[in-house]
Amino acid sequence: GVSVTGVRPGSTEASAYVQEDFALFTLDKDEARALADLPPLETPFGEFLADRGADVLLKQRIGMVRTDRPLLALRRDGAARKATIVGEGLWRWRSADRWMHGSTDHFDGLVHSIVQFLAVHTDRNRFRLKADDLFSEDEPVRIEAELYNASYEAVNGPEATLLVKDEQGEELAYVFTPSGNGYRLEVQGLAPGRYTGSASVKLGEERFTAQVTFTVQELQLEQRNTVADHRLWDDLAVRSGGRTVHPDGLASLDTLLAERPEIGDRSYEHATFSDLIGLPWIFALLLALLTLEWALRRRAGGY
């Protein structure tokens, strides 16, 4: 974390101030001001140097002079993590926090953040993208991003960008908008096809990238509106002198019909005449019947 060389007898009092570009976890402005108000720690005389790869959270303020000497630094070395504070009297900070601010929330929050940083042993993906696999061409493509600091606290301060490439290799660049604890992006007007997206963000000295793929599907005309347009029905009925009756109003249908004078009981009669000469099968049937009658009468002696 911190190396001290050329140590000489004696000590000096050093107060703390927060390094502004510290990115391993988040301290708000109220916490930073509270830490600057806490009593100084006893630090040795010597040369202070942060180790390579260490992130300095607190630096020393001697009197009213801000120095570059580290007071509290944290470091990641593979899976190992450590925090180093070069001063004595840390116990006084909690008591002073209660006396000056009415609670120990600022000191406890600092310790909690340090412990949380030290307790993380796995290097999980700290920049993630979330998006559906399929979008219709008439809807925006929505992509969400999450960025975590080294303590796995969600942050969205750094600018995150997205480079989208279509199947022909053409590229479009976008910038995410901070939303809640993460990021959000809506892209309008993409033509149907398959797309790949590469997002990038820089947090402190680290740069993170993440990939996403999605497809914009062509929307068929029949699929644009699959819900019945009842207002259109009502309008058509009024224009033609009618009325629309919905299922919950079927009981009033009889009354509505009775109120229409042009609607009433009607009967229709249709008569047609045909010459018998145009029906040869009738003549054949009559001839057969007459022949049968003649034969029966003759047999009975009627002729």
mmCIF file of C-alpha atoms in Angstrom:
data_model
loop_
_atom_site.group_PDB
_atom_site.id
_atom_site.type_symbol
_atom_site.label_atom_id
_atom_site.label_comp_id
_atom_site.label_asym_id
_atom_site.label_seq_id
_atom_site.Cartn_x
_atom_site.Cartn_y
_atom_site.Cartn_z
ATOM 1 C CA GLY A 1 0.000 0.000 0.000
ATOM 2 C CA VAL A 2 2.389 2.716 1.263
ATOM 3 C CA SER A 3 6.169 2.696 1.693
ATOM 4 C CA VAL A 4 7.851 4.971 4.258
ATOM 5 C CA THR A 5 11.590 5.526 3.874
ATOM 6 C CA GLY A 6 14.130 7.665 5.677
ATOM 7 C CA VAL A 7 12.211 7.440 8.931
ATOM 8 C CA ARG A 8 13.501 9.813 11.593
ATOM 9 C CA PRO A 9 12.655 10.069 15.271
ATOM 10 C CA GLY A 10 9.520 11.960 16.140
ATOM 11 C CA SER A 11 6.143 12.361 14.488
ATOM 12 C CA THR A 12 3.888 14.972 12.976
ATOM 13 C CA GLU A 13 0.155 15.505 13.049
ATOM 14 C CA ALA A 14 -1.569 14.988 9.714
ATOM 15 C CA SER A 15 -5.250 15.507 8.994
ATOM 16 C CA ALA A 16 -6.991 13.807 6.073
ATOM 17 C CA TYR A 17 -8.469 14.983 2.815
ATOM 18 C CA VAL A 18 -10.062 12.832 0.123
ATOM 19 C CA GLN A 19 -8.327 12.192 -3.204
ATOM 20 C CA GLU A 20 -10.882 13.356 -5.782
ATOM 21 C CA ASP A 21 -10.148 10.770 -8.481
ATOM 22 C CA PHE A 22 -10.389 7.785 -6.129
ATOM 23 C CA ALA A 23 -12.593 5.181 -7.836
ATOM 24 C CA LEU A 24 -12.469 1.930 -5.837
ATOM 25 C CA PHE A 25 -15.628 2.887 -3.966
ATOM 26 C CA THR A 26 -17.814 5.942 -3.569
ATOM 27 C CA LEU A 27 -17.658 8.646 -0.918
ATOM 28 C CA ASP A 28 -20.176 11.466 -1.218
ATOM 29 C CA LYS A 29 -19.322 15.121 -0.580
ATOM 30 C CA ASP A 30 -20.805 15.080 2.918
ATOM 31 C CA GLU A 31 -18.593 12.147 3.922
ATOM 32 C CA ALA A 32 -15.527 13.836 2.404
ATOM 33 C CA ARG A 33 -16.162 17.041 4.377
ATOM 34 C CA ALA A 34 -16.746 15.075 7.583
ATOM 35 C CA LEU A 35 -13.463 13.164 7.205
ATOM 36 C CA ALA A 36 -11.583 16.436 6.675
ATOM 37 C CA ASP A 37 -12.970 17.731 9.994
ATOM 38 C CA LEU A 38 -11.736 14.765 12.041
ATOM 39 C CA PRO A 39 -8.706 15.205 14.340
ATOM 40 C CA PRO A 40 -5.213 14.576 12.892
ATOM 41 C CA LEU A 41 -3.333 11.298 13.179
ATOM 42 C CA GLU A 42 0.255 10.899 14.388
ATOM 43 C CA THR A 43 2.432 10.099 11.355
ATOM 44 C CA PRO A 44 6.197 9.379 11.318
ATOM 45 C CA PHE A 45 8.819 11.668 9.847
ATOM 46 C CA GLY A 46 9.963 10.265 6.516
ATOM 47 C CA GLU A 47 9.303 9.965 2.813
ATOM 48 C CA PHE A 48 5.907 8.524 1.870
ATOM 49 C CA LEU A 49 5.310 6.783 -1.446
ATOM 50 C CA ALA A 50 2.264 4.830 -2.599
ATOM 51 C CA ASP A 51 3.157 1.405 -3.983
ATOM 52 C CA ARG A 52 2.740 0.725 -7.682
ATOM 53 C CA GLY A 53 -0.903 -0.149 -8.372
ATOM 54 C CA ALA A 54 -2.148 1.354 -5.107
ATOM 55 C CA ASP A 55 -5.120 3.736 -5.051
ATOM 56 C CA VAL A 56 -4.839 6.544 -2.512
ATOM 57 C CA LEU A 57 -8.087 7.421 -0.744
ATOM 58 C CA LEU A 58 -6.814 9.890 1.867
ATOM 59 C CA LYS A 59 -3.832 12.217 1.666
ATOM 60 C CA GLN A 60 -2.146 14.177 4.436
ATOM 61 C CA ARG A 61 -2.900 17.780 5.272
ATOM 62 C CA ILE A 62 -0.273 19.368 7.512
ATOM 63 C CA GLY A 63 -1.923 22.354 9.126
ATOM 64 C CA MET A 64 -3.625 24.104 6.206
ATOM 65 C CA VAL A 65 -1.248 22.725 3.562
ATOM 66 C CA ARG A 66 -2.416 19.833 1.415
ATOM 67 C CA THR A 67 0.428 17.475 0.561
ATOM 68 C CA ASP A 68 0.746 14.527 -1.834
ATOM 69 C CA ARG A 69 1.798 12.213 0.995
ATOM 70 C CA PRO A 70 -0.597 9.239 1.210
ATOM 71 C CA LEU A 71 -2.424 8.643 4.485
ATOM 72 C CA LEU A 72 -4.730 5.773 3.509
ATOM 73 C CA ALA A 73 -4.214 3.618 0.406
ATOM 74 C CA LEU A 74 -5.780 0.433 -0.947
ATOM 75 C CA ARG A 75 -4.291 -2.054 -3.359
ATOM 76 C CA ARG A 76 -5.278 -5.089 -5.387
ATOM 77 C CA ASP A 77 -2.606 -7.686 -6.114
ATOM 78 C CA GLY A 78 -4.329 -10.461 -8.028
ATOM 79 C CA ALA A 79 -6.836 -12.039 -5.676
ATOM 80 C CA ALA A 80 -5.188 -10.403 -2.645
ATOM 81 C CA ARG A 81 -6.344 -7.003 -1.391
ATOM 82 C CA LYS A 82 -5.017 -4.816 1.359
ATOM 83 C CA ALA A 83 -5.479 -1.403 2.945
ATOM 84 C CA THR A 84 -2.717 0.627 4.627
ATOM 85 C CA ILE A 85 -3.069 3.632 6.928
ATOM 86 C CA VAL A 86 0.129 5.373 8.047
ATOM 87 C CA GLY A 87 -0.908 7.030 11.278
ATOM 88 C CA GLU A 88 -1.837 6.374 14.888
ATOM 89 C CA GLY A 89 -4.972 7.446 16.731
ATOM 90 C CA LEU A 90 -7.607 6.167 14.320
ATOM 91 C CA TRP A 91 -9.794 5.281 17.299
ATOM 92 C CA ARG A 92 -10.262 9.007 17.967
ATOM 93 C CA TRP A 93 -12.027 9.466 14.632
ATOM 94 C CA ARG A 94 -15.135 7.564 15.672
ATOM 95 C CA SER A 95 -15.483 9.473 18.942
ATOM 96 C CA ALA A 96 -14.902 12.782 17.164
ATOM 97 C CA ASP A 97 -17.460 11.899 14.493
ATOM 98 C CA ARG A 98 -20.115 11.373 17.162
ATOM 99 C CA TRP A 99 -19.163 14.562 19.010
ATOM 100 C CA MET A 100 -18.976 16.758 15.890
ATOM 101 C CA HIS A 101 -21.817 15.337 13.784
ATOM 102 C CA GLY A 102 -24.134 13.649 16.275
ATOM 103 C CA SER A 103 -23.491 10.107 15.015
ATOM 104 C CA THR A 104 -20.731 7.793 13.855
ATOM 105 C CA ASP A 105 -22.232 7.321 10.387
ATOM 106 C CA HIS A 106 -19.325 8.926 8.513
ATOM 107 C CA PHE A 107 -16.603 6.878 10.214
ATOM 108 C CA ASP A 108 -18.647 3.675 10.118
ATOM 109 C CA GLY A 109 -19.392 4.232 6.426
ATOM 110 C CA LEU A 110 -15.672 4.592 5.680
ATOM 111 C CA VAL A 111 -14.813 1.399 7.558
ATOM 112 C CA HIS A 112 -17.687 -0.478 5.921
ATOM 113 C CA SER A 113 -16.531 0.528 2.437
ATOM 114 C CA ILE A 114 -12.944 -0.549 3.185
ATOM 115 C CA VAL A 115 -14.069 -3.897 4.614
ATOM 116 C CA GLN A 116 -16.346 -4.483 1.632
ATOM 117 C CA PHE A 117 -13.447 -3.802 -0.730
ATOM 118 C CA LEU A 118 -11.161 -6.190 1.172
ATOM 119 C CA ALA A 119 -13.818 -8.917 1.334
ATOM 120 C CA VAL A 120 -14.218 -9.241 -2.436
ATOM 121 C CA HIS A 121 -12.116 -12.151 -3.679
ATOM 122 C CA THR A 122 -13.508 -12.811 -7.163
ATOM 123 C CA ASP A 123 -12.919 -10.641 -10.185
ATOM 124 C CA ARG A 124 -16.459 -10.653 -11.583
ATOM 125 C CA ASN A 125 -17.378 -8.717 -14.661
ATOM 126 C CA ARG A 126 -17.753 -5.110 -13.551
ATOM 127 C CA PHE A 127 -19.268 -3.735 -16.756
ATOM 128 C CA ARG A 128 -22.362 -5.436 -18.088
ATOM 129 C CA LEU A 129 -24.895 -4.859 -20.856
ATOM 130 C CA LYS A 130 -28.511 -5.958 -20.894
ATOM 131 C CA ALA A 131 -30.738 -5.966 -23.979
ATOM 132 C CA ASP A 132 -33.413 -8.091 -25.614
ATOM 133 C CA ASP A 133 -32.380 -10.355 -28.471
ATOM 134 C CA LEU A 134 -35.164 -9.226 -30.815
ATOM 135 C CA PHE A 135 -36.761 -5.849 -31.576
ATOM 136 C CA SER A 136 -39.394 -4.769 -34.103
ATOM 137 C CA GLU A 137 -38.388 -2.039 -36.528
ATOM 138 C CA ASP A 138 -41.108 0.295 -35.193
ATOM 139 C CA GLU A 139 -39.827 0.223 -31.598
ATOM 140 C CA PRO A 140 -36.645 1.710 -30.094
ATOM 141 C CA VAL A 141 -33.725 -0.561 -29.276
ATOM 142 C CA ARG A 142 -33.258 -0.286 -25.504
ATOM 143 C CA ILE A 143 -29.911 -1.209 -23.957
ATOM 144 C CA GLU A 144 -29.022 -0.942 -20.270
ATOM 145 C CA ALA A 145 -25.522 -0.958 -18.790
ATOM 146 C CA GLU A 146 -24.182 -1.483 -15.280
ATOM 147 C CA LEU A 147 -20.764 -0.388 -14.031
ATOM 148 C CA TYR A 148 -19.264 -1.401 -10.683
ATOM 149 C CA ASN A 149 -16.247 -0.064 -8.874
ATOM 150 C CA ALA A 150 -13.698 -2.331 -7.204
ATOM 151 C CA SER A 151 -15.982 -2.692 -4.165
ATOM 152 C CA TYR A 152 -18.845 -3.698 -6.466
ATOM 153 C CA GLU A 153 -20.839 -0.564 -5.838
ATOM 154 C CA ALA A 154 -22.889 0.540 -8.834
ATOM 155 C CA VAL A 155 -21.616 3.831 -10.305
ATOM 156 C CA ASN A 156 -22.534 5.833 -13.400
ATOM 157 C CA GLY A 157 -20.259 8.858 -13.253
ATOM 158 C CA PRO A 158 -17.894 8.032 -16.147
ATOM 159 C CA GLU A 159 -19.123 8.429 -19.712
ATOM 160 C CA ALA A 160 -20.065 5.114 -21.342
ATOM 161 C CA THR A 161 -20.203 4.779 -25.132
ATOM 162 C CA LEU A 162 -21.582 2.177 -27.538
ATOM 163 C CA LEU A 163 -20.405 1.398 -31.070
ATOM 164 C CA VAL A 164 -23.072 -0.434 -33.111
ATOM 165 C CA LYS A 165 -22.126 -2.304 -36.298
ATOM 166 C CA ASP A 166 -24.587 -3.694 -38.850
ATOM 167 C CA GLU A 167 -24.190 -6.671 -41.189
ATOM 168 C CA GLN A 168 -22.534 -4.506 -43.854
ATOM 169 C CA GLY A 169 -19.907 -3.300 -41.398
ATOM 170 C CA GLU A 170 -21.257 0.245 -41.072
ATOM 171 C CA GLU A 171 -20.769 1.706 -37.593
ATOM 172 C CA LEU A 172 -22.855 4.092 -35.492
ATOM 173 C CA ALA A 173 -21.642 5.660 -32.218
ATOM 174 C CA TYR A 174 -23.862 6.457 -29.235
ATOM 175 C CA VAL A 175 -23.433 7.728 -25.671
ATOM 176 C CA PHE A 176 -25.295 6.175 -22.742
ATOM 177 C CA THR A 177 -27.436 8.338 -20.448
ATOM 178 C CA PRO A 178 -27.028 7.885 -16.660
ATOM 179 C CA SER A 179 -30.227 6.401 -15.236
ATOM 180 C CA GLY A 180 -30.681 5.416 -11.599
ATOM 181 C CA ASN A 181 -27.515 3.562 -10.581
ATOM 182 C CA GLY A 182 -26.680 2.535 -14.143
ATOM 183 C CA TYR A 183 -26.939 3.642 -17.753
ATOM 184 C CA ARG A 184 -29.649 3.568 -20.411
ATOM 185 C CA LEU A 185 -29.666 4.003 -24.177
ATOM 186 C CA GLU A 186 -32.529 4.098 -26.698
ATOM 187 C CA VAL A 187 -31.721 3.880 -30.406
ATOM 188 C CA GLN A 188 -34.410 4.781 -32.946
ATOM 189 C CA GLY A 189 -34.679 4.052 -36.647
ATOM 190 C CA LEU A 190 -32.406 1.035 -37.100
ATOM 191 C CA ALA A 191 -33.110 -0.861 -40.307
ATOM 192 C CA PRO A 192 -34.047 -4.556 -40.101
ATOM 193 C CA GLY A 193 -31.013 -6.798 -39.666
ATOM 194 C CA ARG A 194 -28.564 -8.223 -37.148
ATOM 195 C CA TYR A 195 -26.363 -5.890 -35.112
ATOM 196 C CA THR A 196 -23.396 -6.192 -32.770
ATOM 197 C CA GLY A 197 -22.582 -3.576 -30.162
ATOM 198 C CA SER A 198 -19.352 -2.884 -28.297
ATOM 199 C CA ALA A 199 -19.600 -0.695 -25.186
ATOM 200 C CA SER A 200 -16.662 0.978 -23.467
ATOM 201 C CA VAL A 201 -16.157 2.957 -20.260
ATOM 202 C CA LYS A 202 -13.154 4.134 -18.256
ATOM 203 C CA LEU A 203 -13.281 4.108 -14.455
ATOM 204 C CA GLY A 204 -10.195 5.589 -12.861
ATOM 205 C CA GLU A 205 -7.247 4.046 -14.680
ATOM 206 C CA GLU A 206 -9.191 0.974 -15.790
ATOM 207 C CA ARG A 207 -11.073 0.581 -19.060
ATOM 208 C CA PHE A 208 -13.910 -1.902 -19.387
ATOM 209 C CA THR A 209 -15.651 -3.255 -22.469
ATOM 210 C CA ALA A 210 -18.773 -5.346 -22.986
ATOM 211 C CA GLN A 211 -20.493 -6.842 -26.026
ATOM 212 C CA VAL A 212 -24.130 -7.210 -27.052
ATOM 213 C CA THR A 213 -25.917 -8.633 -30.102
ATOM 214 C CA PHE A 214 -29.502 -8.103 -31.207
ATOM 215 C CA THR A 215 -31.743 -8.332 -34.259
ATOM 216 C CA VAL A 216 -34.171 -5.757 -35.630
ATOM 217 C CA GLN A 217 -37.050 -7.593 -37.302
ATOM 218 C CA GLU A 218 -38.996 -6.232 -40.253
ATOM 219 C CA LEU A 219 -42.587 -5.534 -39.293
ATOM 220 C CA GLN A 220 -45.260 -6.859 -41.653
ATOM 221 C CA LEU A 221 -48.165 -4.528 -42.485
ATOM 222 C CA GLU A 222 -50.667 -6.962 -40.968
ATOM 223 C CA GLN A 223 -48.784 -6.862 -37.678
ATOM 224 C CA ARG A 224 -48.815 -3.097 -37.266
ATOM 225 C CA ASN A 225 -52.235 -3.071 -35.627
ATOM 226 C CA THR A 226 -53.648 -6.369 -34.416
ATOM 227 C CA VAL A 227 -56.231 -4.806 -32.091
ATOM 228 C CA ALA A 228 -59.729 -3.893 -33.292
ATOM 229 C CA ASP A 229 -60.208 -0.134 -33.706
ATOM 230 C CA HIS A 230 -63.568 0.450 -32.025
ATOM 231 C CA ARG A 231 -63.457 4.184 -32.670
ATOM 232 C CA LEU A 232 -63.192 3.499 -36.389
ATOM 233 C CA TRP A 233 -66.191 1.197 -36.178
ATOM 234 C CA ASP A 234 -68.227 3.882 -34.399
ATOM 235 C CA ASP A 235 -67.223 6.474 -36.996
ATOM 236 C CA LEU A 236 -68.213 4.232 -39.910
ATOM 237 C CA ALA A 237 -71.563 3.478 -38.279
ATOM 238 C CA VAL A 238 -72.354 7.174 -37.768
ATOM 239 C CA ARG A 239 -71.365 8.064 -41.337
ATOM 240 C CA SER A 240 -73.725 5.420 -42.729
ATOM 241 C CA GLY A 241 -76.620 6.430 -40.465
ATOM 242 C CA GLY A 242 -76.234 3.504 -38.111
ATOM 243 C CA ARG A 243 -75.062 2.887 -34.608
ATOM 244 C CA THR A 244 -72.518 0.570 -33.063
ATOM 245 C CA VAL A 245 -73.833 -1.846 -30.440
ATOM 246 C CA HIS A 246 -71.198 -3.376 -28.184
ATOM 247 C CA PRO A 247 -71.639 -6.710 -26.405
ATOM 248 C CA ASP A 248 -72.602 -5.062 -23.133
ATOM 249 C CA GLY A 249 -75.415 -3.151 -24.909
ATOM 250 C CA LEU A 250 -77.116 -6.008 -26.765
ATOM 251 C CA ALA A 251 -80.137 -5.757 -24.439
ATOM 252 C CA SER A 252 -81.024 -2.394 -26.019
ATOM 253 C CA LEU A 253 -80.890 -3.717 -29.588
ATOM 254 C CA ASP A 254 -84.676 -4.331 -29.774
ATOM 255 C CA THR A 255 -85.411 -0.755 -28.701
ATOM 256 C CA LEU A 256 -82.958 0.691 -31.211
ATOM 257 C CA LEU A 257 -84.508 -1.316 -34.045
ATOM 258 C CA ALA A 258 -88.041 -0.293 -33.034
ATOM 259 C CA GLU A 259 -87.048 3.378 -33.196
ATOM 260 C CA ARG A 260 -86.043 3.086 -36.846
ATOM 261 C CA PRO A 261 -89.108 3.645 -39.087
ATOM 262 C CA GLU A 262 -87.389 2.184 -42.113
ATOM 263 C CA ILE A 263 -86.973 -1.081 -40.275
ATOM 264 C CA GLY A 264 -90.162 -3.209 -39.944
ATOM 265 C CA ASP A 265 -91.832 -6.491 -40.879
ATOM 266 C CA ARG A 266 -91.762 -7.133 -44.585
ATOM 267 C CA SER A 267 -93.031 -10.006 -46.769
ATOM 268 C CA TYR A 268 -92.102 -10.744 -50.328
ATOM 269 C CA GLU A 269 -93.960 -12.787 -53.045
ATOM 270 C CA HIS A 270 -92.476 -13.931 -56.272
ATOM 271 C CA ALA A 271 -94.551 -15.755 -58.942
ATOM 272 C CA THR A 272 -93.343 -17.249 -62.200
ATOM 273 C CA PHE A 273 -95.261 -18.867 -65.096
ATOM 274 C CA SER A 274 -93.944 -21.444 -67.514
ATOM 275 C CA ASP A 275 -95.586 -22.936 -70.643
ATOM 276 C CA LEU A 276 -96.248 -26.657 -70.349
ATOM 277 C CA ILE A 277 -94.838 -27.108 -73.780
ATOM 278 C CA GLY A 278 -91.542 -26.158 -72.346
ATOM 279 C CA LEU A 279 -91.751 -29.076 -69.882
ATOM 280 C CA PRO A 280 -91.600 -32.309 -71.953
ATOM 281 C CA TRP A 281 -91.287 -34.541 -68.932
ATOM 282 C CA ILE A 282 -94.798 -33.415 -67.861
ATOM 283 C CA PHE A 283 -96.223 -34.612 -71.199
ATOM 284 C CA ALA A 284 -94.395 -37.900 -70.825
ATOM 285 C CA LEU A 285 -95.823 -38.412 -67.342
ATOM 286 C CA LEU A 286 -99.404 -37.561 -68.433
ATOM 287 C CA LEU A 287 -99.117 -39.848 -71.460
ATOM 288 C CA ALA A 288 -97.923 -42.690 -69.248
ATOM 289 C CA LEU A 289 -100.843 -42.214 -66.855
ATOM 290 C CA LEU A 290 -103.417 -42.081 -69.678
ATOM 291 C CA THR A 291 -101.956 -45.187 -71.271
ATOM 292 C CA LEU A 292 -102.101 -47.012 -67.932
ATOM 293 C CA GLU A 293 -105.763 -45.974 -67.423
ATOM 294 C CA TRP A 294 -106.703 -47.107 -70.957
ATOM 295 C CA ALA A 295 -105.041 -50.471 -70.429
ATOM 296 C CA LEU A 296 -106.821 -51.047 -67.127
ATOM 297 C CA ARG A 297 -110.247 -50.094 -68.528
ATOM 298 C CA ARG A 298 -109.788 -52.299 -71.570
ATOM 299 C CA ARG A 299 -108.854 -55.207 -69.421
ATOM 300 C CA ALA A 300 -111.874 -54.650 -67.247
ATOM 301 C CA GLY A 301 -114.120 -54.525 -70.305
ATOM 302 C CA GLY A 302 -114.827 -50.896 -70.113
ATOM 303 C CA TYR A 303 -114.183 -50.422 -73.844
#
